[in-house]
Short mmCIF file of C-alpha atoms and ligand atoms in Angstrom, two decimals:
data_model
loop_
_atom_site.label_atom_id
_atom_site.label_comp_id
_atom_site.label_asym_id
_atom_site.label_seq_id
_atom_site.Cartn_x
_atom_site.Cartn_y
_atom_site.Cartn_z
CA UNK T 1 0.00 0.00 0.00
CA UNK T 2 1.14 3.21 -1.24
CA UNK T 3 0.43 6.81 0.16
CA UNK T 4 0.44 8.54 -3.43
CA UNK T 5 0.15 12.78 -2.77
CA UNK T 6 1.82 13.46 -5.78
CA UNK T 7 0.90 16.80 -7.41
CA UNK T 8 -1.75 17.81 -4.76
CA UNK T 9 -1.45 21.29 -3.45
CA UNK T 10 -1.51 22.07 0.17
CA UNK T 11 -1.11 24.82 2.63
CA UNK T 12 -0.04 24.54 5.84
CA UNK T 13 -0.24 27.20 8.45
CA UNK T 14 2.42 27.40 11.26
CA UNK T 15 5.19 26.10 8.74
CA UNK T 16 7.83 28.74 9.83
CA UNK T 17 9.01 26.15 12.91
CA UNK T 18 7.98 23.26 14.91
CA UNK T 19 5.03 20.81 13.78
CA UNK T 20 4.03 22.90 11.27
CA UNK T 21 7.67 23.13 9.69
CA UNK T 22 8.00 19.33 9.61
CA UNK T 23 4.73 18.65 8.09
CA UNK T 24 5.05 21.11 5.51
CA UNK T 25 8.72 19.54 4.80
CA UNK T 26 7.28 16.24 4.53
CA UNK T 27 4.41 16.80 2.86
CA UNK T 28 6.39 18.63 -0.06
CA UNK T 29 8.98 15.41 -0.34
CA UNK T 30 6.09 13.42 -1.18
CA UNK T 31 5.21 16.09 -4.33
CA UNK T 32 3.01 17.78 -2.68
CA UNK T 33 2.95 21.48 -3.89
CA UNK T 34 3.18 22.42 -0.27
CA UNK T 35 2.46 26.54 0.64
CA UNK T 36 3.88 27.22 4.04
CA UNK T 37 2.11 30.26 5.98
CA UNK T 38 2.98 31.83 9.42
CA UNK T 39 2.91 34.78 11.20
CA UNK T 40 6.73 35.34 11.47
CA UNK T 41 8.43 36.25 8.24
CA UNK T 42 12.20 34.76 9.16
CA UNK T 43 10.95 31.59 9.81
CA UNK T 44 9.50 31.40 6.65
CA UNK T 45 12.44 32.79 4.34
CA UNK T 46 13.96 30.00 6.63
CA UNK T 47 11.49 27.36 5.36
CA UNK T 48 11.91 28.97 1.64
CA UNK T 49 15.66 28.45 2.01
CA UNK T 50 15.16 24.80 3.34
CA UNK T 51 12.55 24.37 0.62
CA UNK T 52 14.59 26.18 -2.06
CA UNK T 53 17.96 23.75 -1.05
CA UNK T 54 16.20 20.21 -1.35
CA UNK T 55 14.51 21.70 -4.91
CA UNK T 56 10.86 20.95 -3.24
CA UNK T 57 7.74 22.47 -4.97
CA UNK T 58 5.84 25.41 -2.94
CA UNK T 59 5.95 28.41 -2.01
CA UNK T 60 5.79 30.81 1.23
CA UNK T 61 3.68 33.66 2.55
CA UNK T 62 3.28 35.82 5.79
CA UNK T 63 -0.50 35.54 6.78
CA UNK T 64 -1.98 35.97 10.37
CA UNK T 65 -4.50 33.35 10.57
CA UNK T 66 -6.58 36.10 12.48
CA UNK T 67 -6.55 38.54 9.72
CA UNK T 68 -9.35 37.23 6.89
CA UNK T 69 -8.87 39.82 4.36
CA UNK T 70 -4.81 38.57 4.45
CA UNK T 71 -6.07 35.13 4.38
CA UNK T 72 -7.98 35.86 1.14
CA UNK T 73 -5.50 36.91 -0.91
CA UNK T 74 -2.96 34.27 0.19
CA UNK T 75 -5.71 31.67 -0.69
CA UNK T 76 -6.78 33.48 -3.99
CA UNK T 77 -3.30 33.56 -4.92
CA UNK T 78 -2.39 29.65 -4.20
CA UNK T 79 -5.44 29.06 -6.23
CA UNK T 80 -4.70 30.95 -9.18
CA UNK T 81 -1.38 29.60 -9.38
CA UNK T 82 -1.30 26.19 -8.61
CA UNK T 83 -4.99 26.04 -9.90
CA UNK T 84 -6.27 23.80 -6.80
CA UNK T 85 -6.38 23.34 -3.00
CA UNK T 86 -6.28 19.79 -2.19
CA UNK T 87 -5.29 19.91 1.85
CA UNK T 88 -5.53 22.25 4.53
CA UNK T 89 -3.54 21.64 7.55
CA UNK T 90 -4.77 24.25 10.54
CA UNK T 91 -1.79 23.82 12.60
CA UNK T 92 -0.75 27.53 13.68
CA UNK T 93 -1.27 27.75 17.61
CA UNK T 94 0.16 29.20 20.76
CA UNK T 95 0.00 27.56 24.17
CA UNK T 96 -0.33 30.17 26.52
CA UNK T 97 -1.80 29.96 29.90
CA UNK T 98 -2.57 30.56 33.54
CA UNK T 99 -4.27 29.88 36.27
CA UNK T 100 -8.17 30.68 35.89
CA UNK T 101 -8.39 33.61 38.76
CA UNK T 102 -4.86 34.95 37.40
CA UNK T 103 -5.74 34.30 33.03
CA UNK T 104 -4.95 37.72 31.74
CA UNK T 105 -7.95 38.61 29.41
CA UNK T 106 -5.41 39.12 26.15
CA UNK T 107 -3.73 36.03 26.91
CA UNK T 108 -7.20 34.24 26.95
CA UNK T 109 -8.20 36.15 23.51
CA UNK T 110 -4.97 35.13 21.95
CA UNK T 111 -5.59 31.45 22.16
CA UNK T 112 -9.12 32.03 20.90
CA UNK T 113 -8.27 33.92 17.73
CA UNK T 114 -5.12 32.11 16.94
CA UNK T 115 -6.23 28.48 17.92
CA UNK T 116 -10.22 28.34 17.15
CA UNK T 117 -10.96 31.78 14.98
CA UNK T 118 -7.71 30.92 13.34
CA UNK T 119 -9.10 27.18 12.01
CA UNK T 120 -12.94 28.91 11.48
CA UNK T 121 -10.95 31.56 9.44
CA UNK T 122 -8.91 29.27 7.27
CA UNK T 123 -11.91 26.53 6.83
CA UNK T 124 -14.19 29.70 5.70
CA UNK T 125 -11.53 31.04 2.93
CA UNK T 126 -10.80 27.22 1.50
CA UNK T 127 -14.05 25.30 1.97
CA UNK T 128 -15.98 27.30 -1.11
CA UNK T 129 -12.77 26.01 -3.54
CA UNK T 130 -12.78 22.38 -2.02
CA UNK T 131 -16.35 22.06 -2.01
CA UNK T 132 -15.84 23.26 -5.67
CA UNK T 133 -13.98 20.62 -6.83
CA UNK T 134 -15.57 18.14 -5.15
CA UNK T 135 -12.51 16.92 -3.19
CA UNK T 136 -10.38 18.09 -0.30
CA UNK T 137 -8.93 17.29 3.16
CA UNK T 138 -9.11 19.23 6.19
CA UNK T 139 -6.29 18.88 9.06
CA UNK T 140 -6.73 21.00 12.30
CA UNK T 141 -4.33 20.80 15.01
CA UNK T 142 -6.49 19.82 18.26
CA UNK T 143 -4.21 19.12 21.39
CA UNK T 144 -4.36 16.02 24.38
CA UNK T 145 -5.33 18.88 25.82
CA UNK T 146 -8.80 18.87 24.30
CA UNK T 147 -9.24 15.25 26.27
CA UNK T 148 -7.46 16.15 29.29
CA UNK T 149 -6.76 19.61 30.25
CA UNK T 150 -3.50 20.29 32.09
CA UNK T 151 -3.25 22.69 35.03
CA UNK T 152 -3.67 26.19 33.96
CA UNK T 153 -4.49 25.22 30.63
CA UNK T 154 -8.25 26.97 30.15
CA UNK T 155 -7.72 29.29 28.06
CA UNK T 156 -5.30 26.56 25.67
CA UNK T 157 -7.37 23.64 26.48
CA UNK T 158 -10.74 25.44 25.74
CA UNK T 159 -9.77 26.62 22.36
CA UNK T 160 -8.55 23.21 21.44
CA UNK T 161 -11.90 21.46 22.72
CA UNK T 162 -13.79 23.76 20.65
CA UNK T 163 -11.26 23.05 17.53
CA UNK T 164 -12.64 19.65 18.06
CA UNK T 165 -16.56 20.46 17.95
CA UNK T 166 -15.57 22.80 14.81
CA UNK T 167 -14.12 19.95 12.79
CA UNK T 168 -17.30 18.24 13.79
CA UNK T 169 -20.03 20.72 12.42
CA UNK T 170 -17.62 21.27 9.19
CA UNK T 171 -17.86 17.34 8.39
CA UNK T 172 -20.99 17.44 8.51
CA UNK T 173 -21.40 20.60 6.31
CA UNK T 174 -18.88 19.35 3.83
CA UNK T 175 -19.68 15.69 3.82
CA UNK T 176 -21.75 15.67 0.57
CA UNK T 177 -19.20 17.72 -1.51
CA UNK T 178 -16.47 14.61 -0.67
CA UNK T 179 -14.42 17.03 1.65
CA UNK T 180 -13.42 15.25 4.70
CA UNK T 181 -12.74 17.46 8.05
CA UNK T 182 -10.54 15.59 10.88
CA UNK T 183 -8.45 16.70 13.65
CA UNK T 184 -5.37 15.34 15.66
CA UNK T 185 -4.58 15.43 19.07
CA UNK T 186 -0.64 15.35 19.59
CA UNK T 187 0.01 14.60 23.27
CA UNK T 188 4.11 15.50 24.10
CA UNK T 189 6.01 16.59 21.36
CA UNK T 190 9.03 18.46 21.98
CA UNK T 191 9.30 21.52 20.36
CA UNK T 192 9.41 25.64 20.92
CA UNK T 193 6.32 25.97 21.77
CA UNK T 194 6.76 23.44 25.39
CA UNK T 195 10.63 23.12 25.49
CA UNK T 196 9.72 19.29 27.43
CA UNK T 197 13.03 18.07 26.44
CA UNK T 198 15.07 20.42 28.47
CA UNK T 199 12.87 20.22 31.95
CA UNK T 200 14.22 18.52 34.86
CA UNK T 201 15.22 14.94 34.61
CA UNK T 202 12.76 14.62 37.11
CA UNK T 203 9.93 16.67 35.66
CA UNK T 204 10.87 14.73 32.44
CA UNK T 205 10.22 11.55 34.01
CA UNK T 206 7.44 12.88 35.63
CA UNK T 207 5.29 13.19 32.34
CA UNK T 208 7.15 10.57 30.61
CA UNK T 209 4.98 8.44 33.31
CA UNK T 210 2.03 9.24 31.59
CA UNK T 211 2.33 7.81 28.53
CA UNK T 212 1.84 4.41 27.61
CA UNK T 213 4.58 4.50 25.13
CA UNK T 214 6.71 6.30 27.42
CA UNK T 215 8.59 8.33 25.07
CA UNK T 216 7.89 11.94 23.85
CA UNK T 217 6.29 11.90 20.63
CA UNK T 218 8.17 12.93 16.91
CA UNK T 219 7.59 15.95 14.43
CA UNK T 220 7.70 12.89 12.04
CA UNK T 221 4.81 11.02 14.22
CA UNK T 222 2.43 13.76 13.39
CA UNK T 223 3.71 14.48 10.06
CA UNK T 224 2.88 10.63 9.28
CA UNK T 225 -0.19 10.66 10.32
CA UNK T 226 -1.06 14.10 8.27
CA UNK T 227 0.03 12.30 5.06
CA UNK T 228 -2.21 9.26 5.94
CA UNK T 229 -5.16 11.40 6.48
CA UNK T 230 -4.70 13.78 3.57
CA UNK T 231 -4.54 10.62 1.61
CA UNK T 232 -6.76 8.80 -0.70
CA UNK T 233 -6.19 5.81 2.21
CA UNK T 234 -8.39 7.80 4.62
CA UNK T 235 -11.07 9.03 2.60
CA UNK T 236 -13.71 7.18 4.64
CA UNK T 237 -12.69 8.97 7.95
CA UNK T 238 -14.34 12.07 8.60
CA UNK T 239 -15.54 13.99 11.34
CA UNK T 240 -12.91 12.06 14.22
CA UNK T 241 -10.41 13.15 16.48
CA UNK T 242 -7.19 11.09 16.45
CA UNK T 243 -5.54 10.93 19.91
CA UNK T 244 -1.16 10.81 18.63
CA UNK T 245 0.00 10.90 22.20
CA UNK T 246 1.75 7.48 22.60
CA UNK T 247 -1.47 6.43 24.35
CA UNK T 248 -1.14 8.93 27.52
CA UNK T 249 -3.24 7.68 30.04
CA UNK T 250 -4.67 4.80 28.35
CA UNK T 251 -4.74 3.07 31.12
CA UNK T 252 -4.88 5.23 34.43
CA UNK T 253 -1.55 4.76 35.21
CA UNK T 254 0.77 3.81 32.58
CA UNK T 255 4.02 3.74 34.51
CA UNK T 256 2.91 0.38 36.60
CA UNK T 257 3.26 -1.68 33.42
CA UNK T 258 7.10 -0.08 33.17
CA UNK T 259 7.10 -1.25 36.82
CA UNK T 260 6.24 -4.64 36.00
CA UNK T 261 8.25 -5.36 33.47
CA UNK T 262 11.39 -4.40 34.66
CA UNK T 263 10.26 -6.85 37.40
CA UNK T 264 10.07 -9.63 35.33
CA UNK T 265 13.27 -8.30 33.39
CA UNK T 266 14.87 -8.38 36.66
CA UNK T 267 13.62 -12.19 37.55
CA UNK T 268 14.62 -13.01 34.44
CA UNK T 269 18.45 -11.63 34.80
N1 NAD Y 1 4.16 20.30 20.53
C1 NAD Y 1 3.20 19.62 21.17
O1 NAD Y 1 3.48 18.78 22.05
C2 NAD Y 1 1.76 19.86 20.84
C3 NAD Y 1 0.80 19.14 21.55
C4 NAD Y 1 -0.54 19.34 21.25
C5 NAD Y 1 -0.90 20.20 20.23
N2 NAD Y 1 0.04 20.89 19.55
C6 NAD Y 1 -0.41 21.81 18.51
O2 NAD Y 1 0.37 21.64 17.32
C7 NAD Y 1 0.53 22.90 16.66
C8 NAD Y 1 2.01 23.19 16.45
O3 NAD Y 1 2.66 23.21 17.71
P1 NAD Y 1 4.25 23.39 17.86
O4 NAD Y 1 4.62 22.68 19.10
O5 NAD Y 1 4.94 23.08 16.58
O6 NAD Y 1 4.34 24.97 18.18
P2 NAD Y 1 5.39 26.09 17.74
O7 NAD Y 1 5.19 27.22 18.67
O8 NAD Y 1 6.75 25.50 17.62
O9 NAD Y 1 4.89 26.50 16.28
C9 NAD Y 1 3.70 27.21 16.08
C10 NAD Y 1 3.82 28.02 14.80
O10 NAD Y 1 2.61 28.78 14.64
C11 NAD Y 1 2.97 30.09 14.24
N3 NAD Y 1 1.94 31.06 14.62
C12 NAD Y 1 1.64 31.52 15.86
N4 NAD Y 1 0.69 32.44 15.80
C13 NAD Y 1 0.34 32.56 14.49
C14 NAD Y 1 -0.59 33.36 13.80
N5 NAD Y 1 -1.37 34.25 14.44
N6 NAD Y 1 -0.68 33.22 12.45
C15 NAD Y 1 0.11 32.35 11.80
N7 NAD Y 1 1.02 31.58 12.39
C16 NAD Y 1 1.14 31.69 13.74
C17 NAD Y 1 4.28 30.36 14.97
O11 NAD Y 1 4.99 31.44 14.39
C18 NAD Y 1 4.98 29.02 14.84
O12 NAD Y 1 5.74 28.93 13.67
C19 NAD Y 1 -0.17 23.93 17.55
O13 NAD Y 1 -1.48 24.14 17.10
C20 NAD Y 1 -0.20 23.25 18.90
O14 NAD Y 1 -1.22 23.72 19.73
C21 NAD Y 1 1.36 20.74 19.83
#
């Protein structure tokens, strides 16, 4: 079985670092014509150098996802060049938080706008041209978060929950024009945004523990899965929320079956 993207055109938002970077990287060595947005502009002539040294097919543009008349002429532009847009991955975000009585109002508004009015924005601009064609895949970046919150994590946490009833309602909108809507929920993946690879050993450890897998989770884990979904493999999969968290509390605590086998290793030896 073959994943086959060849010659489909996609944008990804975020792509300047991160996730986003490594998707849009990935997605453009399997031929994907692969437009990489973000907010910062050196990131991206970054990405367009990366891009430009490897000879992979795309192209790069400063947008705010909260800004919807930028957002129209980016997508206007893809379209009229490339002629199509085949896959949308949603995956600019920011992570910001605090405590509910201490959540500063902007820093609350910022993960709204970015995280949920960032997808609706995006969806809005793309869904007329997909439902057009009569094809399309929409990716939006939901979080673990949207399953379990973490402390201090309203403000994140409630936009990403909401990303997930969003992707819901746009299934069902775009279900008879063959577009299908999914998002992802990546659980611990080391990157700017979370810096969980340079904690404490101990705090490492600490959320290491939760995960059934017990390892943090790959840019390539995520980009994987975005190729599988954006796929002709996954076109009867719509509407869903896929957990990629190495199975974090799976079972309610993961770290006993670590415990136990090192037992048994230990019998063994
Ligand atoms: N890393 C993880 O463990 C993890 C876990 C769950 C969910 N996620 C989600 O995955 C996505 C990517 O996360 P990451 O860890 O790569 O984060 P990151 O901070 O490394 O990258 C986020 C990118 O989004 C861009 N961005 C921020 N605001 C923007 C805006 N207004 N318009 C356009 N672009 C903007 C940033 O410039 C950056 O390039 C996010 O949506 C995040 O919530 C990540």
């Amino acid at each position: 079985m073959i994943i086959d993207l060849k010659g489909k055109v996609a944008i990804v938002t975020g792509a300047g670092r991160g996730i986003g970077r490594h998707i849009a990287m990935t997605l453009a060595k399997e031929g994907v014509i692969t437009i990489g947005t973000d907010i910062r502009a050196e990131q991206l002539e970054d990405l367009g150098q990366a891009f430009a040294a490897e000879q992979l097919p795309g192209a790069q543009f400063v947008c705010d996802v909260r800004d919807a008349k930028r957002i129209a002429e980016v997508v206007e532009e893809v379209r009229s060049r490339f002629g199509s847009i085949d896959i949308l991955v949603n995956n600019a975000g920011v992570a910001s938080g605090g405590i509910v009585e201490e959540l500063k109002e902007e820093i609350w508004d910022a993960n709204m706008d970015i995280n949920l009015k960032g997808t609706f924005l995006m969806c809005q601009a793309v869904a007329p041209i997909m439902r057009e064609q009569r094809s399309g895949r929409i990716l939006n970046a939901a979080s673990f978060a949207a399953i379990v919150p973490a402390y201090g994590s309203a403000a994140y946490a409630s936009s990403k929950a909401a990303v997930k009833q969003f992707t819901r309602v746009l299934a069902g909108e775009l279900g008879p024009y063959n577009v299908t809507v999914n998002c992802y929920s990546p659980g611990m993946i080391p990157t700017d945004m979370n810096h969980f690879a340079e904690q404490t050993e101990e705090r490492q450890n600490r959320l290491l523990d939760t995960l059934t897998l017990r390892r943090w989770g790959n840019k390539e884990d995520i980009a994987n899965l975005i190729c599988f979904l954006a796929s002709d493999l996954a076109g009867y999969i719509t509407g869903t929320m896929i957990d990629i968290s190495g199975g974090k509390f799976a079972t309610q605590i993961p770290a006993f079956a670590y415990e136990a086998a090192a037992r048994k290793e230990s019998l063994r030896s």
